[in-house]
PDB file of C-alpha atoms (C1' of nucleotides) in Angstrom:
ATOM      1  CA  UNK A   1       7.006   1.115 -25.209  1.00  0.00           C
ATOM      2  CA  UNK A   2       3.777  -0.156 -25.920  1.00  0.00           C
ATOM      3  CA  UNK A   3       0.048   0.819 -24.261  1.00  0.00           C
ATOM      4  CA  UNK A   4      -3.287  -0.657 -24.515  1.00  0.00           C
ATOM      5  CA  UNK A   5      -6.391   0.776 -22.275  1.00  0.00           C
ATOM      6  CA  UNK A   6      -8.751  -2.309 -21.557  1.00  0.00           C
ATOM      7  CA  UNK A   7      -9.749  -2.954 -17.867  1.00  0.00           C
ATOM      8  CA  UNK A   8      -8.124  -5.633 -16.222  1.00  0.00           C
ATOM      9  CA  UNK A   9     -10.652  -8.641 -15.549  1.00  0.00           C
ATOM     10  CA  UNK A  10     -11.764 -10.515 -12.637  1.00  0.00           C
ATOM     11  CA  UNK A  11     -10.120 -13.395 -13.952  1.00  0.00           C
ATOM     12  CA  UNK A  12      -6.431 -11.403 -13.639  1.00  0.00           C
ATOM     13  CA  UNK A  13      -7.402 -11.576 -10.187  1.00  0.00           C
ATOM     14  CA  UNK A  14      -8.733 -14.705  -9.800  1.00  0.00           C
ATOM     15  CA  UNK A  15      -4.968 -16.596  -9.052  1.00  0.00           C
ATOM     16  CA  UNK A  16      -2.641 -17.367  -6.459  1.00  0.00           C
ATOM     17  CA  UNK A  17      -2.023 -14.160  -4.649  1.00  0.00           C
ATOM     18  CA  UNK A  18       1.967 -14.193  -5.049  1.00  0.00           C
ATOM     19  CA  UNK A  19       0.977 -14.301  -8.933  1.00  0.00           C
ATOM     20  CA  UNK A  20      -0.864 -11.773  -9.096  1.00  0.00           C
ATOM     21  CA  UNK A  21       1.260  -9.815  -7.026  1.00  0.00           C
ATOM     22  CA  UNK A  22       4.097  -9.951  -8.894  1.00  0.00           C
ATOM     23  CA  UNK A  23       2.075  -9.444 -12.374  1.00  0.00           C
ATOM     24  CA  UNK A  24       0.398  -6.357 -11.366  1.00  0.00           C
ATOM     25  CA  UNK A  25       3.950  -4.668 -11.600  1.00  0.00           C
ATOM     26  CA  UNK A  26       4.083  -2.678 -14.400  1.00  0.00           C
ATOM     27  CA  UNK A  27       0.731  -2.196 -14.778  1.00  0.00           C
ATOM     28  CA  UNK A  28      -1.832   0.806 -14.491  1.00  0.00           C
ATOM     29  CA  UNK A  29      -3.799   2.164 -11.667  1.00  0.00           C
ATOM     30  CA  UNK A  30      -6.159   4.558 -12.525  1.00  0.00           C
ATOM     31  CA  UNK A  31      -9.147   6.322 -10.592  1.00  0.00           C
ATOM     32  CA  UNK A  32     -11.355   8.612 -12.398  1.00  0.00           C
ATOM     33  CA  UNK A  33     -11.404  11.369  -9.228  1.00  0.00           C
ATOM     34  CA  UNK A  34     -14.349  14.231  -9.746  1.00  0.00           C
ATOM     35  CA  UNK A  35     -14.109  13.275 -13.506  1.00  0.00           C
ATOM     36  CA  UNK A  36     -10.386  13.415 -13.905  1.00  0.00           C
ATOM     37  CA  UNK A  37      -8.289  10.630 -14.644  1.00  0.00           C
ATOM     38  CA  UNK A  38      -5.524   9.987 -12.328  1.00  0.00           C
ATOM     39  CA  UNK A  39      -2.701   7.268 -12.714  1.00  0.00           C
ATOM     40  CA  UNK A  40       0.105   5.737 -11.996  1.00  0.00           C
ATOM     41  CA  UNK A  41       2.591   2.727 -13.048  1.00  0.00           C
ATOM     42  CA  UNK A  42       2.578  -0.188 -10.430  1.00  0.00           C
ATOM     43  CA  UNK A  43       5.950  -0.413  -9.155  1.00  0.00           C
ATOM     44  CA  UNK A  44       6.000  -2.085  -5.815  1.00  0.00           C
ATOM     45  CA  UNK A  45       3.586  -4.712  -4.028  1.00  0.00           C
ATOM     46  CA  UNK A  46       2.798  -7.120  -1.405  1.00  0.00           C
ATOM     47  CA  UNK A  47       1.197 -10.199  -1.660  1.00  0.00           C
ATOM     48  CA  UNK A  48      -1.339 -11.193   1.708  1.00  0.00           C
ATOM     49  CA  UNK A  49      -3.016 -14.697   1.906  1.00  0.00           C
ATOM     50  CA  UNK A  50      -4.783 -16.821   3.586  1.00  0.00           C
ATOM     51  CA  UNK A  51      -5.823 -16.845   7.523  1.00  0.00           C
ATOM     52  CA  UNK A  52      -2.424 -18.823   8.158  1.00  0.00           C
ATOM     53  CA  UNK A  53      -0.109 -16.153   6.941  1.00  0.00           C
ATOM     54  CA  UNK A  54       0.664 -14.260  10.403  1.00  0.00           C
ATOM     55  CA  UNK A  55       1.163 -11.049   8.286  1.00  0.00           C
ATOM     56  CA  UNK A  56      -2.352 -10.529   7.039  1.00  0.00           C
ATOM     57  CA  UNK A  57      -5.153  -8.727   8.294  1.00  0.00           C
ATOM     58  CA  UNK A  58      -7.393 -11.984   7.945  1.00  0.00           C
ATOM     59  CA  UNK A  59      -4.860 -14.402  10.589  1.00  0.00           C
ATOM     60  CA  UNK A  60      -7.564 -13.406  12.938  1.00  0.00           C
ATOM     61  CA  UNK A  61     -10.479 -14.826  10.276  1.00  0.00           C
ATOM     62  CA  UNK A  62     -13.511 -13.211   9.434  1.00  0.00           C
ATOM     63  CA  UNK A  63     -14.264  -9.965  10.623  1.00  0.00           C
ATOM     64  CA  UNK A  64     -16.264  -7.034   9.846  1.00  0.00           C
ATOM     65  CA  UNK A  65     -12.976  -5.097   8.409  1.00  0.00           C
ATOM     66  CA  UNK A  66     -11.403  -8.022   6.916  1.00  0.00           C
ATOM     67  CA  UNK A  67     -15.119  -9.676   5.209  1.00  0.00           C
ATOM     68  CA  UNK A  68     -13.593  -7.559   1.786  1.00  0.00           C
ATOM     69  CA  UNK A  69     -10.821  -9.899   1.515  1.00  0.00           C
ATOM     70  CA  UNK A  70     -13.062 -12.810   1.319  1.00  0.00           C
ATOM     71  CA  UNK A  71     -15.064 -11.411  -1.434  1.00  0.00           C
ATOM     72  CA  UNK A  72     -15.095 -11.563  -5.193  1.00  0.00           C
ATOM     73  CA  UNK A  73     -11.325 -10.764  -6.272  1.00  0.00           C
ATOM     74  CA  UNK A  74     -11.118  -7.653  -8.120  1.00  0.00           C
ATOM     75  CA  UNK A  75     -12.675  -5.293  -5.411  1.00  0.00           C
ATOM     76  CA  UNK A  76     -10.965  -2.599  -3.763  1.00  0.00           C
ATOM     77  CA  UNK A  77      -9.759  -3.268   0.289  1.00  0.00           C
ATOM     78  CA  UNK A  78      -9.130   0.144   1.711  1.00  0.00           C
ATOM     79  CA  UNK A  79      -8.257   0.370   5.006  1.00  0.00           C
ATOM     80  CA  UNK A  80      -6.957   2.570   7.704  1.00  0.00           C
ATOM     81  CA  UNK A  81      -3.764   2.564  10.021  1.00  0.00           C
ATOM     82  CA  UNK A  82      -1.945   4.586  12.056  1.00  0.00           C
ATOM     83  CA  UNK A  83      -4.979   6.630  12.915  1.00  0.00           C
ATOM     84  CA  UNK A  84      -4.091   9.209   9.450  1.00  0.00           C
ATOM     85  CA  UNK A  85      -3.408   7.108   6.433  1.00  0.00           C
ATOM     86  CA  UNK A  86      -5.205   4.714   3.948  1.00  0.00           C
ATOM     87  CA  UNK A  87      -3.836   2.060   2.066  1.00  0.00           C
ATOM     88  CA  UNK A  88      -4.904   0.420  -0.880  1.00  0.00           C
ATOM     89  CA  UNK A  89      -5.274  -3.631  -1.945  1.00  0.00           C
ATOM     90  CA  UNK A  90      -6.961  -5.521  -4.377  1.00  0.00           C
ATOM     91  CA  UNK A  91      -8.429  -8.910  -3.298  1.00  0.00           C
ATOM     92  CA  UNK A  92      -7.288 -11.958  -5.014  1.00  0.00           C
ATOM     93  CA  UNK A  93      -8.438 -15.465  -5.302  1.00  0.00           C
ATOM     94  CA  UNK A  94     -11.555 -17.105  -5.562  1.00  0.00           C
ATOM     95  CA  UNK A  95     -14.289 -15.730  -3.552  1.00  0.00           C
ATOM     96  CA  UNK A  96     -14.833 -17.295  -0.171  1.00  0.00           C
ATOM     97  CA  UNK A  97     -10.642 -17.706   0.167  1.00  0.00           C
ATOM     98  CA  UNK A  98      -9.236 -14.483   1.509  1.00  0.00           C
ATOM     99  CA  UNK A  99      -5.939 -12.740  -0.537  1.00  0.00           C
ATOM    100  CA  UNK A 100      -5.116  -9.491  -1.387  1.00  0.00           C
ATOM    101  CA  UNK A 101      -2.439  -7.127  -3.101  1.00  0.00           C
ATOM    102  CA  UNK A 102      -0.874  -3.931  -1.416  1.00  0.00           C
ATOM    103  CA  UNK A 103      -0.440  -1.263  -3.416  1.00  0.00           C
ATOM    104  CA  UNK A 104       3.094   0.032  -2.112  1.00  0.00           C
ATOM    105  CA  UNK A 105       4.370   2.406  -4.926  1.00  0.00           C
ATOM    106  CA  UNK A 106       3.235   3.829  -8.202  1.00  0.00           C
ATOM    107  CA  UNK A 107       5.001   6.050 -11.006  1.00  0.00           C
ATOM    108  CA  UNK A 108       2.869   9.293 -11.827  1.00  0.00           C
ATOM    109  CA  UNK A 109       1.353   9.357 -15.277  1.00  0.00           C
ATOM    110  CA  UNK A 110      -1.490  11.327 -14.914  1.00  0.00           C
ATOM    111  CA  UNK A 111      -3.574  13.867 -13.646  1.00  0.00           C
ATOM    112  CA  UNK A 112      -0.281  15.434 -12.801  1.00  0.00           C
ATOM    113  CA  UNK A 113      -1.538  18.543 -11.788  1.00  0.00           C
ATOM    114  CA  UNK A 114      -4.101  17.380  -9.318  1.00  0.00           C
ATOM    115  CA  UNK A 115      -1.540  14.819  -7.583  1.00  0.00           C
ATOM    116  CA  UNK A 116       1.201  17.631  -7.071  1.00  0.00           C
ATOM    117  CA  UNK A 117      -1.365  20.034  -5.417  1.00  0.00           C
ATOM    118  CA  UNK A 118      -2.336  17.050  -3.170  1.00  0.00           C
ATOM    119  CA  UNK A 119       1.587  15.695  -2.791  1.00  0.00           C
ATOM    120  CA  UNK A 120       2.513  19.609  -2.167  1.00  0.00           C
ATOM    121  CA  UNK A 121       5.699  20.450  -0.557  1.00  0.00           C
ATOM    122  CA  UNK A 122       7.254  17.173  -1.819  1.00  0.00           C
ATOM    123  CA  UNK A 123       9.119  17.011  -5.019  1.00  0.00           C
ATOM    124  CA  UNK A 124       7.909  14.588  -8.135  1.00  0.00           C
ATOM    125  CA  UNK A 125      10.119  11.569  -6.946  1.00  0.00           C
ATOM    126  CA  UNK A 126       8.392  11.492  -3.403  1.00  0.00           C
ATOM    127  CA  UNK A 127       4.596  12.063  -4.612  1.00  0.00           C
ATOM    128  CA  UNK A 128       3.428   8.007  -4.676  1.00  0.00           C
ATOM    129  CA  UNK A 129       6.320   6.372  -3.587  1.00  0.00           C
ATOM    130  CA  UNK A 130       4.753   5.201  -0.354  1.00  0.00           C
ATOM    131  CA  UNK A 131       1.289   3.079   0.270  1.00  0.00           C
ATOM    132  CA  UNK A 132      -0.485   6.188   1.927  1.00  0.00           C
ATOM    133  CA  UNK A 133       1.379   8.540  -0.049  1.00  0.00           C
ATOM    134  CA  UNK A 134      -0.006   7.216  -3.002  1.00  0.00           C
ATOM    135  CA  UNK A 135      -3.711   6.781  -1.922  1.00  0.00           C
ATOM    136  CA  UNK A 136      -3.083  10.447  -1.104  1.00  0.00           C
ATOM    137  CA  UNK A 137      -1.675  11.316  -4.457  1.00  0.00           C
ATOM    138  CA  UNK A 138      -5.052   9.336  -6.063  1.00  0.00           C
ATOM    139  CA  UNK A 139      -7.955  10.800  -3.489  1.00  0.00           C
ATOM    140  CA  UNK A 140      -8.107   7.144  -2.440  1.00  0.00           C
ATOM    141  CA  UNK A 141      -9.716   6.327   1.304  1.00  0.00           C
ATOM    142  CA  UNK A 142     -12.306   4.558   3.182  1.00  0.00           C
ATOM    143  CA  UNK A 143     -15.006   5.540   0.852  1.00  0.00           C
ATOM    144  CA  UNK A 144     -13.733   3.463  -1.871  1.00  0.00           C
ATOM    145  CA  UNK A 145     -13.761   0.178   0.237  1.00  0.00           C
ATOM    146  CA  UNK A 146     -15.428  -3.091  -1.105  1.00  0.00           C
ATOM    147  CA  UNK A 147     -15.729  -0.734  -4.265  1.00  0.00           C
ATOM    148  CA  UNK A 148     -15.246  -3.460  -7.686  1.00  0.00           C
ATOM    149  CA  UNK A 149     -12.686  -2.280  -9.906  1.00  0.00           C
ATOM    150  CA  UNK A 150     -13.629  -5.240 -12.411  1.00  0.00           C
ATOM    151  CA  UNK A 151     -16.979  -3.631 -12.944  1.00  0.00           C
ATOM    152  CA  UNK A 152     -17.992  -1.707 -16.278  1.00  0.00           C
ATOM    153  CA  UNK A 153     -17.871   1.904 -15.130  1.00  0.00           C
ATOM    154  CA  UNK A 154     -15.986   1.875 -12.039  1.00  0.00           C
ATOM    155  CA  UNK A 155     -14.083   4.756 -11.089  1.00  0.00           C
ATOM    156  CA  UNK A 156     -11.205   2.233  -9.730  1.00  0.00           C
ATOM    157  CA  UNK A 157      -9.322  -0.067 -11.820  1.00  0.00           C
ATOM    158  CA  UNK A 158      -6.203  -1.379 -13.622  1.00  0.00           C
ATOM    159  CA  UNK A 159      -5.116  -1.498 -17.177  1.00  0.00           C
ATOM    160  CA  UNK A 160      -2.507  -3.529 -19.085  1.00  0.00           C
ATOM    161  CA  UNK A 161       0.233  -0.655 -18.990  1.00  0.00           C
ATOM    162  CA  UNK A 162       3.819  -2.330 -19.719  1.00  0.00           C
ATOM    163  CA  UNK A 163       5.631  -5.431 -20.125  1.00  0.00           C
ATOM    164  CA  UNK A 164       8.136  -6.286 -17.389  1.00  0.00           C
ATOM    165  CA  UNK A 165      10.234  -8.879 -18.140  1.00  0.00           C
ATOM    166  CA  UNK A 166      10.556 -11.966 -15.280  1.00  0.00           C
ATOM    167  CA  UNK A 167      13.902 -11.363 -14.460  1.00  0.00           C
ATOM    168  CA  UNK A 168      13.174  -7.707 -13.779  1.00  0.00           C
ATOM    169  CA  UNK A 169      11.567  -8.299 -10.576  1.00  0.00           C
ATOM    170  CA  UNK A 170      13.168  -7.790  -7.184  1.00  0.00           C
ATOM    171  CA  UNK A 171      11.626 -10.136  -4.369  1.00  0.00           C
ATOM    172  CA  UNK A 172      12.297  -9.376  -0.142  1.00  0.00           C
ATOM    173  CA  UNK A 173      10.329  -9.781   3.010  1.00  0.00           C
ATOM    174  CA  UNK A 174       7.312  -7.286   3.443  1.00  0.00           C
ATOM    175  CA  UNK A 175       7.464  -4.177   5.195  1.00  0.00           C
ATOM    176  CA  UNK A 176       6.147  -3.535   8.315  1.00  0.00           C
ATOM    177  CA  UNK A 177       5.589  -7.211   9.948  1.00  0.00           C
ATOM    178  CA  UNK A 178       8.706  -6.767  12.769  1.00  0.00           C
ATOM    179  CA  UNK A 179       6.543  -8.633  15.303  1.00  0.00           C
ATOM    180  CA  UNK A 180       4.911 -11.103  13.152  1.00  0.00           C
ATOM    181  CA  UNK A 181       6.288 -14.723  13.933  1.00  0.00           C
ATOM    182  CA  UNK A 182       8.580 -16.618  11.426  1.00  0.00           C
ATOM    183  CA  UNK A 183       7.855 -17.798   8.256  1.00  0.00           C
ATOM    184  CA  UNK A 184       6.058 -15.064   7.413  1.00  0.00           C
ATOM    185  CA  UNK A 185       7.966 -12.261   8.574  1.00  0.00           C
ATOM    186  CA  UNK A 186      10.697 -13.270   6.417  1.00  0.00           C
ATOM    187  CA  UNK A 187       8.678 -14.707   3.732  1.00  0.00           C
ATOM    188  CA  UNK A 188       9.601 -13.098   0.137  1.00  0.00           C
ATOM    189  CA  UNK A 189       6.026 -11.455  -0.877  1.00  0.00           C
ATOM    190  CA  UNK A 190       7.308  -7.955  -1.803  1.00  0.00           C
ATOM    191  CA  UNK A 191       7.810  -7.488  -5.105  1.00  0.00           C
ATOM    192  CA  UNK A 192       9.244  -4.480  -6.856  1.00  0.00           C
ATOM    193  CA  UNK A 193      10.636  -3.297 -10.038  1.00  0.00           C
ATOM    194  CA  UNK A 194      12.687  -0.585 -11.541  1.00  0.00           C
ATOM    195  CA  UNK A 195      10.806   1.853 -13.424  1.00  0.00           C
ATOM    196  CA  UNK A 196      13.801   1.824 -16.425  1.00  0.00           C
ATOM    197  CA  UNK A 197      12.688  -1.721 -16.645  1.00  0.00           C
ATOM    198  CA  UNK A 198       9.137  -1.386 -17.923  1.00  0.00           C
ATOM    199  CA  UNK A 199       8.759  -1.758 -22.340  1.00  0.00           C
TER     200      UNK A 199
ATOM    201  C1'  DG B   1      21.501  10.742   1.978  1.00  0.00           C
ATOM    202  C1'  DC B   2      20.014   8.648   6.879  1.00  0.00           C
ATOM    203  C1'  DG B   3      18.028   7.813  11.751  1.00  0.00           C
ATOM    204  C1'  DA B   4      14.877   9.227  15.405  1.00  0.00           C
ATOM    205  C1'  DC B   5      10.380  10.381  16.770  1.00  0.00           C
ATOM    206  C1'  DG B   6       5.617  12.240  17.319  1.00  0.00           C
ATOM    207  C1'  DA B   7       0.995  12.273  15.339  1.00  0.00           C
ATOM    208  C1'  DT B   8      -3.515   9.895  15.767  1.00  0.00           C
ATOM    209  C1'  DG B   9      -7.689   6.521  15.807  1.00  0.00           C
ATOM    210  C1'  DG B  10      -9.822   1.979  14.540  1.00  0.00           C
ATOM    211  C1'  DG B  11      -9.571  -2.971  15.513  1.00  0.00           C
ATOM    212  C1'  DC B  12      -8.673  -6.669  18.385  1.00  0.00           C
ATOM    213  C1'  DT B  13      -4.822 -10.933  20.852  1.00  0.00           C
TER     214       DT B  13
ATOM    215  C1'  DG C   1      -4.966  -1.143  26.693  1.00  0.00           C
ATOM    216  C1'  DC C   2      -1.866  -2.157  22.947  1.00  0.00           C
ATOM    217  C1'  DC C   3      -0.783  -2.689  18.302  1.00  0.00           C
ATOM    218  C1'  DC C   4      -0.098  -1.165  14.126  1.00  0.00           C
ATOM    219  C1'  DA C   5       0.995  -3.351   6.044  1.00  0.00           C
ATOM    220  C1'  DT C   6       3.060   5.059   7.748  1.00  0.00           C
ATOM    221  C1'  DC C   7       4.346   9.876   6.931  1.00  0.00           C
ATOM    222  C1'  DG C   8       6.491  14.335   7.634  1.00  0.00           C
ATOM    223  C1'  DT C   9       9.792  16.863  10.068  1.00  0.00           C
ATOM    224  C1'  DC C  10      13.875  17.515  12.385  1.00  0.00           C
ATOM    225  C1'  DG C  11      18.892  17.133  13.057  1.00  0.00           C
ATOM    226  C1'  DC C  12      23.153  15.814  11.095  1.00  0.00           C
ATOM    227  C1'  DA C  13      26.345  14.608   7.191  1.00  0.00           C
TER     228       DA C  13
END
DNA sequence: GCGACGATGGGCT
DNA sequence: GCCCATCGTCGCA
């Protein structure tokens, strides 16, 4: 298995947001949480774009909560649901178009300690294998919102991680979207891959 | 392992 | 008002 540690740029993020979705599998979130490093290998995502795609926050346009999306890709969208739990995205595409990447499930690397007192009562396997379990697991919520993880010194970001090969990578409908009107309930933007996969 | 269900609050149609 | 890009717990196998 091979590792490298540089940042991911803004350029990564900077592409069609099915792309990107589907290349940040395998790779490395981190946050740097009250000086430790926490992380985790990306295993599952969700790609959201454009105001036509019935699934994504931005179908109703430009709104105070969604004005993130239509930022400078590479920033952090963190919002809120179910009135308890936070999930993470990173916004895609060039600025002024609106796309973003949910962050469904992550393998725990490190900061092990920290993530199982936080995780508590559940067992390794369960600890970030659910969108607000793993903003949970990494101290992630609101106050990390429109925060840029392409920026030198941010707290947030992604590295390199591992190589998954192309054929590796499971596509199906996204979760969640039951009342969402066809094509985009259906559409195949959920992208996950098994962690025995990643070199 | 799986299905049912309550918790809980911001955003918007 | 109603709708959620969900989780944890419970009951049952």
């Amino acid at each position: 298995m091979s590792e490298t540690n540089q940042k991911l740029m803004r350029s990564f993020f900077a592409r069609d947001t099915v792309e990107v979705a589907r290349d940040l599998l395998g790779k490395r979130l981190v946050h740097v949480d009250q000086g430790q490093r926490l992380a985790g290998i990306i295993l599952e995502t969700e790609a959201y774009r454009g105001e036509e795609d019935q699934g994504c926050h931005c179908r109703a346009g430009r709104t105070e909560r969604t004005a993130v999306m239509y930022g400078p890709p590479g920033l952090a969208y963190v919002y809120f649901v179910y009135g308890m739990h936070w999930l993470l995205n990173l916004v895609t595409e060039e600025e002024g178009y609106p796309g973003a990447v949910l962050l469904r499930a992550l393998s725990p690397e490190k900061g092990l300690d920290l993530i199982a007192e936080r995780r508590k009562k559940q067992p390794p396997r369960h600890w970030m294998d659910g969108p607000a379990k793993l903003t949970q697991a990494l101290g992630v919520d609101g106050g990390q919102n429109g925060l840029d993880s392409c920026q030198p010194g941010s707290d947030l970001f992604v590295e390199p991680g591992y190589q998954v090969e192309p054929g590796q990578i499971q596509s199906s409908p996204r979760i969640g979207l039951d009342n969402v009107p066809e094509p985009w309930k259906s559409i195949p933007w959920r992208f996950t891959v098994d962690p025995a996969h990643l070199t």
